[in-house]
């Protein structure tokens, strides 16, 4: 259904966006606005995207100021300001350009801190997000709210997706910005390279997370872009959770790490549990995650070992 379409993918050179672009560029005319050429915080720069790439059919909005708990908990003002401007501009200029469909990539961080597990889309507005990344989560909710408003007033056609924690080759391994999987992989490899026997990890180790392999998530975005038309958010995940202690042990086992993990219980473990109800994605556009956590971790670890000298 997307063959031959003209598609703008914001964040198309980023972690998730790279994989979305790879899929869609095979049979569509795809444009990826790069930050060095288009500052998405500038309304004029975003307007220029549609001048340079006219007659756009679809916008897939995957760009964001994003990072792990360490970054989100120390840069909430930056995230709120940057993401609010980016979202406001992208939606408004997409509307002005007359696009046919807007695909908003939201986040599991939108969910309330005390959301009942598994998270159902209907509970999205039932409370305040977890405070370690509330600013980021709220800007994603506001993206949904803006699209809904434009739909009501202007019949702006949009969908909104809620991916859970992504991981895979190409993830951010920066010490200050990384999420939990790349952070643990990097710490374990460092410990092994330097003969250290202890790896420290934030939180209690009893927090649970659900993860979806980045290539699977990209496939879900493409499926939804093709087949889903309703203005109601949809979860994107694997439907399986793992406690961080077991995640660390799995990574350690793959790497054959013989040392120990120490959990700091420092209040930076984030939400206690995160698990999505993924039934709607299956029902609405046939998405089921196909990469097991173990297989995905093996690929991610191989990527890091092969590229660690270039990843900092």
Short mmCIF file of C-alpha atoms in Angstrom, two decimals:
data_model
loop_
_atom_site.label_atom_id
_atom_site.label_comp_id
_atom_site.label_asym_id
_atom_site.label_seq_id
_atom_site.Cartn_x
_atom_site.Cartn_y
_atom_site.Cartn_z
CA UNK A 1 0.00 0.00 0.00
CA UNK A 2 2.97 2.34 0.48
CA UNK A 3 4.64 1.56 -2.85
CA UNK A 4 5.46 4.71 -4.77
CA UNK A 5 4.62 7.11 -1.94
CA UNK A 6 6.62 10.23 -1.10
CA UNK A 7 7.59 9.88 2.56
CA UNK A 8 9.39 12.21 4.97
CA UNK A 9 11.02 10.40 7.90
CA UNK A 10 12.18 12.71 10.68
CA UNK A 11 14.89 11.04 12.72
CA UNK A 12 15.39 8.80 9.70
CA UNK A 13 19.13 8.62 10.38
CA UNK A 14 18.61 7.74 14.05
CA UNK A 15 18.41 4.40 15.82
CA UNK A 16 14.84 3.45 14.93
CA UNK A 17 14.58 5.72 11.92
CA UNK A 18 17.50 4.11 10.11
CA UNK A 19 15.65 0.79 10.02
CA UNK A 20 12.35 2.40 8.99
CA UNK A 21 14.16 4.20 6.17
CA UNK A 22 15.87 1.01 5.02
CA UNK A 23 12.54 -0.79 4.65
CA UNK A 24 10.64 2.02 2.95
CA UNK A 25 13.39 3.27 0.64
CA UNK A 26 13.20 0.04 -1.35
CA UNK A 27 9.89 0.96 -2.97
CA UNK A 28 9.20 4.60 -2.12
CA UNK A 29 10.62 8.08 -2.59
CA UNK A 30 11.98 8.76 0.90
CA UNK A 31 13.42 12.00 2.26
CA UNK A 32 15.34 12.17 5.54
CA UNK A 33 15.87 15.75 6.78
CA UNK A 34 19.23 15.87 8.57
CA UNK A 35 19.74 18.09 11.60
CA UNK A 36 22.69 19.91 10.01
CA UNK A 37 20.37 21.09 7.24
CA UNK A 38 17.03 21.40 9.03
CA UNK A 39 16.69 22.46 12.66
CA UNK A 40 13.35 20.90 13.58
CA UNK A 41 12.99 23.40 16.43
CA UNK A 42 12.62 26.12 13.80
CA UNK A 43 9.25 26.53 12.13
CA UNK A 44 10.88 28.01 9.00
CA UNK A 45 13.31 25.10 8.74
CA UNK A 46 10.51 22.55 8.99
CA UNK A 47 8.48 24.48 6.42
CA UNK A 48 11.51 24.29 4.13
CA UNK A 49 11.40 20.48 4.26
CA UNK A 50 8.13 20.50 2.37
CA UNK A 51 9.42 23.09 -0.09
CA UNK A 52 12.46 20.95 -0.84
CA UNK A 53 10.39 17.74 -0.93
CA UNK A 54 6.99 18.80 -2.30
CA UNK A 55 3.87 16.66 -2.62
CA UNK A 56 4.71 14.60 0.46
CA UNK A 57 2.17 11.84 1.08
CA UNK A 58 3.23 10.59 4.52
CA UNK A 59 5.30 11.92 7.43
CA UNK A 60 6.78 9.41 9.87
CA UNK A 61 7.90 11.43 12.87
CA UNK A 62 10.62 9.54 14.75
CA UNK A 63 12.85 12.49 15.71
CA UNK A 64 13.23 13.40 19.38
CA UNK A 65 15.62 14.62 22.04
CA UNK A 66 15.95 11.27 23.80
CA UNK A 67 18.21 9.45 26.24
CA UNK A 68 18.25 6.99 29.10
CA UNK A 69 17.20 7.64 32.70
CA UNK A 70 20.51 9.36 33.44
CA UNK A 71 19.94 11.90 30.68
CA UNK A 72 16.20 12.33 31.16
CA UNK A 73 16.49 12.83 34.92
CA UNK A 74 19.17 15.53 34.56
CA UNK A 75 17.93 17.31 31.39
CA UNK A 76 14.13 17.50 31.77
CA UNK A 77 13.94 21.18 30.76
CA UNK A 78 16.01 20.57 27.62
CA UNK A 79 13.88 17.60 26.65
CA UNK A 80 10.63 19.43 27.28
CA UNK A 81 11.67 22.54 25.34
CA UNK A 82 13.28 20.73 22.42
CA UNK A 83 10.64 18.06 21.93
CA UNK A 84 7.73 20.46 22.34
CA UNK A 85 9.10 22.75 19.63
CA UNK A 86 9.95 19.85 17.33
CA UNK A 87 6.51 18.28 17.66
CA UNK A 88 4.60 21.54 17.29
CA UNK A 89 6.48 22.41 14.12
CA UNK A 90 6.32 19.00 12.48
CA UNK A 91 2.59 18.56 13.00
CA UNK A 92 1.66 22.10 11.99
CA UNK A 93 3.81 22.18 8.87
CA UNK A 94 2.66 18.69 7.89
CA UNK A 95 -0.91 19.96 8.08
CA UNK A 96 -0.04 23.08 6.08
CA UNK A 97 1.65 20.92 3.43
CA UNK A 98 -1.51 18.85 3.04
CA UNK A 99 0.02 15.46 3.77
CA UNK A 100 -2.28 12.47 3.65
CA UNK A 101 -1.10 10.67 6.81
CA UNK A 102 1.01 11.51 9.86
CA UNK A 103 2.65 8.69 11.83
CA UNK A 104 3.67 9.82 15.31
CA UNK A 105 6.20 7.67 17.15
CA UNK A 106 5.41 8.08 20.85
CA UNK A 107 6.85 6.20 23.80
CA UNK A 108 6.07 3.85 26.66
CA UNK A 109 7.21 6.78 28.84
CA UNK A 110 3.81 8.36 28.22
CA UNK A 111 2.12 5.87 30.54
CA UNK A 112 1.23 6.78 34.13
CA UNK A 113 3.71 5.79 36.81
CA UNK A 114 1.09 3.59 38.47
CA UNK A 115 -0.47 2.17 35.30
CA UNK A 116 -1.91 -1.31 35.75
CA UNK A 117 0.26 -4.03 34.19
CA UNK A 118 0.06 -4.90 31.36
CA UNK A 119 -0.33 -1.35 30.08
CA UNK A 120 -3.45 -0.92 27.97
CA UNK A 121 -3.77 2.00 25.56
CA UNK A 122 -7.00 3.12 27.22
CA UNK A 123 -5.12 3.94 30.47
CA UNK A 124 -2.67 6.38 28.87
CA UNK A 125 -4.21 9.49 30.47
CA UNK A 126 -5.04 7.97 33.85
CA UNK A 127 -2.14 9.49 35.79
CA UNK A 128 1.19 11.29 35.76
CA UNK A 129 4.27 9.65 34.13
CA UNK A 130 7.16 8.34 36.21
CA UNK A 131 9.25 11.28 37.45
CA UNK A 132 12.60 10.03 36.12
CA UNK A 133 11.47 10.77 32.54
CA UNK A 134 8.23 12.70 32.98
CA UNK A 135 9.21 15.65 30.76
CA UNK A 136 9.94 13.36 27.82
CA UNK A 137 6.77 11.33 28.34
CA UNK A 138 4.59 14.43 28.60
CA UNK A 139 5.91 15.87 25.33
CA UNK A 140 4.97 12.62 23.61
CA UNK A 141 1.49 12.85 25.10
CA UNK A 142 1.27 16.42 23.82
CA UNK A 143 2.18 15.14 20.34
CA UNK A 144 -0.88 12.89 20.54
CA UNK A 145 -3.00 15.75 21.91
CA UNK A 146 -1.93 18.10 19.11
CA UNK A 147 -2.66 15.54 16.41
CA UNK A 148 -6.06 14.86 17.97
CA UNK A 149 -6.87 18.58 17.97
CA UNK A 150 -5.86 18.95 14.32
CA UNK A 151 -7.92 15.88 13.47
CA UNK A 152 -11.00 17.38 15.13
CA UNK A 153 -10.68 20.78 13.48
CA UNK A 154 -9.04 19.94 10.15
CA UNK A 155 -9.61 16.18 9.66
CA UNK A 156 -5.82 15.73 9.97
CA UNK A 157 -5.18 12.01 9.41
CA UNK A 158 -2.78 10.55 11.95
CA UNK A 159 -1.84 7.51 13.98
CA UNK A 160 0.13 7.35 17.22
CA UNK A 161 2.38 4.44 18.21
CA UNK A 162 3.71 3.58 21.68
CA UNK A 163 6.93 1.55 21.36
CA UNK A 164 8.42 -0.03 24.47
CA UNK A 165 12.19 0.02 25.19
CA UNK A 166 14.13 -0.53 21.95
CA UNK A 167 17.51 -2.23 21.63
CA UNK A 168 19.76 -3.65 18.95
CA UNK A 169 22.77 -2.86 16.75
CA UNK A 170 23.19 0.88 16.31
CA UNK A 171 21.92 1.69 19.81
CA UNK A 172 23.44 4.58 21.79
CA UNK A 173 26.32 3.32 23.93
CA UNK A 174 27.29 6.74 25.28
CA UNK A 175 27.84 6.48 29.03
CA UNK A 176 25.67 9.50 29.81
CA UNK A 177 22.80 8.83 27.41
CA UNK A 178 22.42 5.07 26.98
CA UNK A 179 19.46 2.93 27.99
CA UNK A 180 19.76 -0.14 30.17
CA UNK A 181 20.81 -2.81 27.64
CA UNK A 182 23.67 -0.90 26.01
CA UNK A 183 24.71 0.42 29.43
CA UNK A 184 25.03 -3.09 30.91
CA UNK A 185 26.78 -4.47 27.81
CA UNK A 186 29.31 -1.64 27.87
CA UNK A 187 29.98 -2.04 31.61
CA UNK A 188 30.46 -5.80 31.38
CA UNK A 189 32.81 -5.57 28.39
CA UNK A 190 34.81 -2.86 30.16
CA UNK A 191 35.06 -4.98 33.30
CA UNK A 192 36.26 -7.98 31.32
CA UNK A 193 38.80 -5.90 29.39
CA UNK A 194 40.21 -4.46 32.63
CA UNK A 195 40.11 -7.55 34.84
CA UNK A 196 37.38 -6.18 37.10
CA UNK A 197 35.05 -8.60 38.88
CA UNK A 198 32.19 -6.27 39.89
CA UNK A 199 29.73 -4.38 37.66
CA UNK A 200 27.50 -1.76 39.29
CA UNK A 201 23.96 -1.26 37.95
CA UNK A 202 21.40 1.39 38.84
CA UNK A 203 18.24 0.41 40.69
CA UNK A 204 17.40 -2.60 42.82
CA UNK A 205 17.65 -5.18 40.07
CA UNK A 206 14.03 -6.15 40.68
CA UNK A 207 12.56 -3.63 38.24
CA UNK A 208 11.17 -5.30 35.14
CA UNK A 209 11.25 -4.13 31.55
CA UNK A 210 9.89 -5.23 28.21
CA UNK A 211 12.15 -4.87 25.19
CA UNK A 212 11.54 -5.00 21.46
CA UNK A 213 14.32 -5.49 18.91
CA UNK A 214 14.77 -2.36 16.80
CA UNK A 215 14.25 -4.12 13.45
CA UNK A 216 10.97 -5.56 14.73
CA UNK A 217 9.86 -2.11 15.92
CA UNK A 218 10.68 -0.60 12.51
CA UNK A 219 8.60 -3.31 10.86
CA UNK A 220 5.72 -2.45 13.19
CA UNK A 221 5.91 1.22 12.20
CA UNK A 222 5.79 0.27 8.52
CA UNK A 223 2.87 -2.14 9.05
CA UNK A 224 0.95 0.54 10.95
CA UNK A 225 1.73 3.16 8.31
CA UNK A 226 0.30 0.83 5.67
CA UNK A 227 -2.73 -0.59 7.43
CA UNK A 228 -3.80 1.39 10.51
CA UNK A 229 -6.10 4.39 10.16
CA UNK A 230 -7.65 5.02 13.58
CA UNK A 231 -6.75 8.06 15.76
CA UNK A 232 -6.16 5.93 18.84
CA UNK A 233 -2.69 4.98 20.16
CA UNK A 234 -1.31 1.46 19.72
CA UNK A 235 1.35 -0.31 21.78
CA UNK A 236 4.41 -1.71 20.01
CA UNK A 237 6.31 -4.36 21.97
CA UNK A 238 7.18 -7.99 22.44
CA UNK A 239 4.65 -8.70 25.20
CA UNK A 240 7.32 -10.26 27.47
CA UNK A 241 9.06 -8.76 30.49
CA UNK A 242 12.30 -9.56 32.29
CA UNK A 243 13.63 -8.26 35.60
CA UNK A 244 16.85 -6.26 35.29
CA UNK A 245 18.75 -8.70 37.51
CA UNK A 246 17.97 -11.52 35.09
CA UNK A 247 18.74 -9.29 32.11
CA UNK A 248 22.18 -8.56 33.54
CA UNK A 249 22.79 -12.25 34.18
CA UNK A 250 21.77 -13.10 30.61
CA UNK A 251 24.14 -10.51 29.18
CA UNK A 252 26.88 -11.75 31.50
CA UNK A 253 26.27 -15.34 30.40
CA UNK A 254 26.46 -14.48 26.70
CA UNK A 255 29.72 -12.63 27.30
CA UNK A 256 30.98 -15.36 29.68
CA UNK A 257 31.52 -12.81 32.44
CA UNK A 258 32.65 -14.53 35.63
CA UNK A 259 32.20 -11.59 37.99
CA UNK A 260 29.26 -10.25 40.00
CA UNK A 261 26.59 -7.59 39.59
CA UNK A 262 25.96 -5.10 42.38
CA UNK A 263 22.70 -3.13 42.31
CA UNK A 264 23.04 0.37 43.76
CA UNK A 265 19.41 0.91 44.83
CA UNK A 266 19.99 4.60 44.08
CA UNK A 267 16.47 5.57 43.12
CA UNK A 268 17.33 5.64 39.41
CA UNK A 269 15.80 2.32 38.47
CA UNK A 270 12.74 4.07 37.04
CA UNK A 271 9.25 2.58 36.92
CA UNK A 272 8.98 -0.70 38.81
CA UNK A 273 7.34 -2.67 35.98
CA UNK A 274 6.83 -2.03 32.29
CA UNK A 275 4.86 -4.51 30.23
CA UNK A 276 2.53 -3.70 27.34
CA UNK A 277 -0.67 -5.31 26.22
CA UNK A 278 0.29 -5.83 22.57
CA UNK A 279 -2.96 -7.41 21.39
CA UNK A 280 -4.18 -4.33 19.50
CA UNK A 281 -1.12 -4.22 17.20
CA UNK A 282 -1.72 -7.83 16.25
CA UNK A 283 -5.44 -7.30 15.68
CA UNK A 284 -5.20 -4.01 13.79
CA UNK A 285 -2.17 -4.50 11.54
CA UNK A 286 -0.83 -8.00 12.16
CA UNK A 287 2.33 -7.13 14.06
CA UNK A 288 4.02 -9.76 16.25
CA UNK A 289 7.63 -9.28 17.38
CA UNK A 290 9.71 -12.13 15.98
CA UNK A 291 13.18 -11.66 17.53
CA UNK A 292 13.72 -13.34 20.92
CA UNK A 293 15.47 -11.32 23.60
CA UNK A 294 18.39 -13.76 23.70
CA UNK A 295 18.94 -13.61 19.93
CA UNK A 296 18.63 -9.84 19.92
CA UNK A 297 21.12 -9.52 22.76
CA UNK A 298 23.63 -11.70 20.92
CA UNK A 299 23.39 -9.45 17.85
CA UNK A 300 23.65 -6.29 19.97
CA UNK A 301 26.68 -7.60 21.87
CA UNK A 302 28.39 -8.60 18.62
CA UNK A 303 27.75 -5.12 17.23
CA UNK A 304 29.25 -3.45 20.30
CA UNK A 305 32.34 -5.66 20.40
CA UNK A 306 32.96 -5.07 16.69
CA UNK A 307 32.54 -1.29 17.01
CA UNK A 308 33.44 -0.42 20.63
CA UNK A 309 36.54 1.55 19.71
CA UNK A 310 34.37 3.90 17.65
CA UNK A 311 31.51 4.10 20.15
CA UNK A 312 33.36 5.72 23.05
#
